[in-house]
mmCIF file of C-alpha atoms in Angstrom:
data_model
loop_
_atom_site.group_PDB
_atom_site.id
_atom_site.type_symbol
_atom_site.label_atom_id
_atom_site.label_comp_id
_atom_site.label_asym_id
_atom_site.label_seq_id
_atom_site.Cartn_x
_atom_site.Cartn_y
_atom_site.Cartn_z
ATOM 1 C CA MET Q 1407 121.668 75.317 -60.572
ATOM 2 C CA ARG Q 1408 124.731 75.324 -58.364
ATOM 3 C CA ILE Q 1409 127.834 73.490 -59.548
ATOM 4 C CA SER Q 1410 130.873 73.082 -57.325
ATOM 5 C CA ILE Q 1411 134.258 71.674 -58.169
ATOM 6 C CA ALA Q 1412 136.136 70.456 -55.101
ATOM 7 C CA CYS Q 1413 139.760 69.803 -55.918
ATOM 8 C CA VAL Q 1414 143.166 69.187 -54.433
ATOM 9 C CA GLY Q 1415 145.826 71.824 -54.952
ATOM 10 C CA LYS Q 1416 146.065 75.136 -56.695
ATOM 11 C CA ILE Q 1417 146.544 75.894 -60.372
ATOM 12 C CA LYS Q 1418 150.037 77.215 -61.015
ATOM 13 C CA GLU Q 1419 150.035 77.682 -64.791
ATOM 14 C CA LYS Q 1420 148.661 80.990 -66.051
ATOM 15 C CA TYR Q 1421 147.197 79.508 -69.246
ATOM 16 C CA LEU Q 1422 145.089 77.090 -67.186
ATOM 17 C CA THR Q 1423 143.833 79.771 -64.773
ATOM 18 C CA GLN Q 1424 142.906 81.984 -67.728
ATOM 19 C CA GLY Q 1425 141.042 79.170 -69.475
ATOM 20 C CA ILE Q 1426 139.172 78.201 -66.321
ATOM 21 C CA ALA Q 1427 138.253 81.842 -65.637
ATOM 22 C CA GLU Q 1428 136.887 82.197 -69.173
ATOM 23 C CA TYR Q 1429 134.559 79.208 -68.788
ATOM 24 C CA VAL Q 1430 133.470 80.261 -65.298
ATOM 25 C CA LYS Q 1431 132.483 83.625 -66.812
ATOM 26 C CA ARG Q 1432 130.615 81.931 -69.673
ATOM 27 C CA LEU Q 1433 128.718 79.746 -67.209
ATOM 28 C CA THR Q 1434 127.250 82.741 -65.350
ATOM 29 C CA PRO Q 1435 123.899 82.707 -67.247
ATOM 30 C CA PHE Q 1436 123.448 78.976 -66.625
ATOM 31 C CA CYS Q 1437 124.599 78.257 -63.101
ATOM 32 C CA ARG Q 1438 126.574 79.401 -60.134
ATOM 33 C CA LEU Q 1439 129.955 77.704 -60.311
ATOM 34 C CA ASP Q 1440 132.270 77.557 -57.313
ATOM 35 C CA ILE Q 1441 135.757 76.089 -57.257
ATOM 36 C CA VAL Q 1442 136.911 74.977 -53.818
ATOM 37 C CA GLU Q 1443 140.566 74.079 -53.411
ATOM 38 C CA VAL Q 1444 141.975 72.074 -50.528
ATOM 39 C CA ASP Q 1445 145.657 71.850 -49.693
ATOM 40 C CA GLU Q 1446 147.734 69.217 -51.408
ATOM 41 C CA GLU Q 1447 149.807 67.079 -49.055
ATOM 42 C CA ARG Q 1448 153.529 67.750 -49.095
ATOM 43 C CA MET Q 1449 155.464 64.622 -49.911
ATOM 44 C CA PRO Q 1450 159.122 63.580 -50.048
ATOM 45 C CA ASP Q 1451 160.673 63.041 -53.481
ATOM 46 C CA ASN Q 1452 160.197 59.268 -53.384
ATOM 47 C CA PRO Q 1453 157.222 58.594 -51.113
ATOM 48 C CA SER Q 1454 156.464 55.078 -49.965
ATOM 49 C CA GLU Q 1455 153.115 53.491 -50.746
ATOM 50 C CA ALA Q 1456 152.094 54.011 -47.106
ATOM 51 C CA GLN Q 1457 152.936 57.722 -47.342
ATOM 52 C CA LYS Q 1458 150.882 58.015 -50.538
ATOM 53 C CA GLN Q 1459 147.895 56.323 -48.896
ATOM 54 C CA GLN Q 1460 148.144 58.573 -45.832
ATOM 55 C CA ALA Q 1461 148.288 61.637 -48.085
ATOM 56 C CA LEU Q 1462 145.265 60.409 -50.050
ATOM 57 C CA ALA Q 1463 143.299 59.885 -46.844
ATOM 58 C CA ARG Q 1464 144.109 63.358 -45.504
ATOM 59 C CA GLU Q 1465 143.262 65.013 -48.828
ATOM 60 C CA GLY Q 1466 140.041 62.999 -48.972
ATOM 61 C CA ASP Q 1467 139.013 64.129 -45.495
ATOM 62 C CA ARG Q 1468 139.622 67.746 -46.471
ATOM 63 C CA LEU Q 1469 137.610 67.320 -49.674
ATOM 64 C CA LEU Q 1470 134.656 65.745 -47.883
ATOM 65 C CA LYS Q 1471 134.496 68.661 -45.436
ATOM 66 C CA THR Q 1472 133.861 71.040 -48.357
ATOM 67 C CA ILE Q 1473 130.906 69.115 -49.791
ATOM 68 C CA ARG Q 1474 127.384 70.125 -48.811
ATOM 69 C CA ALA Q 1475 125.197 67.290 -47.526
ATOM 70 C CA THR Q 1476 122.538 68.124 -50.147
ATOM 71 C CA SER Q 1477 124.961 68.010 -53.068
ATOM 72 C CA TYR Q 1478 124.884 65.292 -55.719
ATOM 73 C CA LEU Q 1479 128.466 64.058 -55.683
ATOM 74 C CA VAL Q 1480 130.337 63.055 -58.847
ATOM 75 C CA ALA Q 1481 133.914 61.833 -58.329
ATOM 76 C CA LEU Q 1482 136.316 62.044 -61.245
ATOM 77 C CA ASP Q 1483 137.932 58.624 -61.314
ATOM 78 C CA VAL Q 1484 139.838 56.843 -64.068
ATOM 79 C CA GLN Q 1485 137.758 53.729 -63.235
ATOM 80 C CA GLY Q 1486 134.485 55.648 -63.610
ATOM 81 C CA LYS Q 1487 131.974 55.618 -66.428
ATOM 82 C CA GLN Q 1488 132.720 57.699 -69.509
ATOM 83 C CA TRP Q 1489 129.938 60.088 -70.556
ATOM 84 C CA SER Q 1490 129.503 61.910 -73.808
ATOM 85 C CA SER Q 1491 128.835 65.645 -73.683
ATOM 86 C CA GLU Q 1492 125.205 64.866 -74.528
ATOM 87 C CA GLU Q 1493 124.999 62.424 -71.620
ATOM 88 C CA LEU Q 1494 126.366 65.097 -69.288
ATOM 89 C CA ALA Q 1495 123.698 67.522 -70.539
ATOM 90 C CA ALA Q 1496 121.030 64.855 -69.988
ATOM 91 C CA LYS Q 1497 122.395 64.253 -66.468
ATOM 92 C CA PHE Q 1498 122.043 67.964 -65.637
ATOM 93 C CA GLU Q 1499 118.479 67.942 -66.942
ATOM 94 C CA ALA Q 1500 117.513 64.731 -65.114
ATOM 95 C CA LEU Q 1501 118.930 65.995 -61.833
ATOM 96 C CA ALA Q 1502 117.112 69.327 -62.223
ATOM 97 C CA VAL Q 1503 113.804 67.586 -63.012
ATOM 98 C CA ASN Q 1504 114.244 65.488 -59.865
ATOM 99 C CA GLY Q 1505 114.880 68.532 -57.678
ATOM 100 C CA LYS Q 1506 118.662 68.174 -57.471
ATOM 101 C CA SER Q 1507 120.042 71.613 -58.217
ATOM 102 C CA ASP Q 1508 123.313 71.217 -56.316
ATOM 103 C CA ILE Q 1509 126.068 69.156 -57.960
ATOM 104 C CA THR Q 1510 129.655 68.752 -56.797
ATOM 105 C CA PHE Q 1511 132.412 67.318 -58.955
ATOM 106 C CA VAL Q 1512 135.482 66.133 -57.027
ATOM 107 C CA ILE Q 1513 138.984 66.013 -58.495
ATOM 108 C CA GLY Q 1514 141.693 64.214 -56.537
ATOM 109 C CA GLY Q 1515 145.349 65.125 -56.334
ATOM 110 C CA ALA Q 1516 148.569 63.743 -57.760
ATOM 111 C CA PHE Q 1517 147.992 60.299 -56.228
ATOM 112 C CA GLY Q 1518 144.351 60.005 -57.218
ATOM 113 C CA ILE Q 1519 141.142 60.250 -55.282
ATOM 114 C CA ALA Q 1520 140.655 58.917 -51.761
ATOM 115 C CA PRO Q 1521 138.584 55.774 -51.161
ATOM 116 C CA GLN Q 1522 136.311 57.624 -48.715
ATOM 117 C CA VAL Q 1523 135.466 60.174 -51.422
ATOM 118 C CA LEU Q 1524 134.717 57.416 -53.925
ATOM 119 C CA ALA Q 1525 132.489 55.720 -51.357
ATOM 120 C CA ALA Q 1526 130.530 58.948 -50.788
ATOM 121 C CA ALA Q 1527 130.009 59.636 -54.505
ATOM 122 C CA GLN Q 1528 126.715 58.925 -56.242
ATOM 123 C CA GLU Q 1529 128.552 58.696 -59.575
ATOM 124 C CA ARG Q 1530 132.080 58.124 -60.824
ATOM 125 C CA LEU Q 1531 133.027 59.891 -64.028
ATOM 126 C CA SER Q 1532 136.068 59.173 -66.175
ATOM 127 C CA PHE Q 1533 137.193 61.550 -68.897
ATOM 128 C CA SER Q 1534 139.493 58.958 -70.418
ATOM 129 C CA ARG Q 1535 141.604 55.928 -69.639
ATOM 130 C CA MET Q 1536 144.555 58.272 -70.153
ATOM 131 C CA THR Q 1537 146.099 60.101 -67.229
ATOM 132 C CA PHE Q 1538 145.805 63.891 -67.009
ATOM 133 C CA THR Q 1539 147.225 66.264 -64.433
ATOM 134 C CA HIS Q 1540 144.639 67.284 -61.864
ATOM 135 C CA GLN Q 1541 145.181 70.885 -62.967
ATOM 136 C CA MET Q 1542 144.470 70.075 -66.635
ATOM 137 C CA ILE Q 1543 141.375 68.035 -65.841
ATOM 138 C CA ARG Q 1544 139.915 71.039 -64.027
ATOM 139 C CA LEU Q 1545 140.004 73.037 -67.273
ATOM 140 C CA LEU Q 1546 138.529 70.125 -69.218
ATOM 141 C CA LEU Q 1547 135.760 69.753 -66.637
ATOM 142 C CA VAL Q 1548 134.661 73.408 -66.669
ATOM 143 C CA GLU Q 1549 134.655 73.327 -70.482
ATOM 144 C CA GLN Q 1550 132.456 70.221 -70.463
ATOM 145 C CA VAL Q 1551 130.099 71.722 -67.872
ATOM 146 C CA TYR Q 1552 129.714 74.754 -70.142
ATOM 147 C CA ARG Q 1553 129.207 72.538 -73.201
ATOM 148 C CA GLY Q 1554 126.669 70.438 -71.270
ATOM 149 C CA PHE Q 1555 124.584 73.492 -70.405
ATOM 150 C CA LYS Q 1556 124.698 74.737 -74.003
ATOM 151 C CA ILE Q 1557 123.504 71.333 -75.251
ATOM 152 C CA TRP Q 1558 120.785 71.120 -72.581
ATOM 153 C CA ARG Q 1559 119.497 74.565 -73.558
ATOM 154 C CA GLY Q 1560 119.649 73.775 -77.268
ATOM 155 C CA GLU Q 1561 122.101 76.592 -77.901
ATOM 156 C CA PRO Q 1562 124.966 76.413 -80.392
ATOM 157 C CA TYR Q 1563 128.451 75.891 -79.028
ATOM 158 C CA HIS Q 1564 130.865 78.027 -80.970
ATOM 159 C CA TRP Q 1565 133.340 80.739 -80.086
#
């Protein structure tokens, strides 16, 4: 299975990059995982709503260009459906059984995720009603992908 994470911006904190790298390494037996980063729009200190929407649109266009046409697209969106880890594992299995071996998760930037990305997504996934930084959610996502594969394979999840 091929899993991609398309996201806005780069990770700046070392502890996050180390955590993400650890889970990417652990996922090697289960899938190929790629992380594709697109540039985050530069904004003034107090952007107007119009500037935010323009930035969202440009980031969304860049994100969509990275997504393969054959990929099953899951947008991370606070308004999305919340899945348990077991439901994520079941989703991986159901997609695989139906011949979908290419999944892309999309993480928006500081101002959210663009409407055109949401419109293109087959699913919208919410981790919580709480707000997380887009850098932090990337770590949480790779951990949950790893946990989902362990559950799907019936393997224990322990360090």
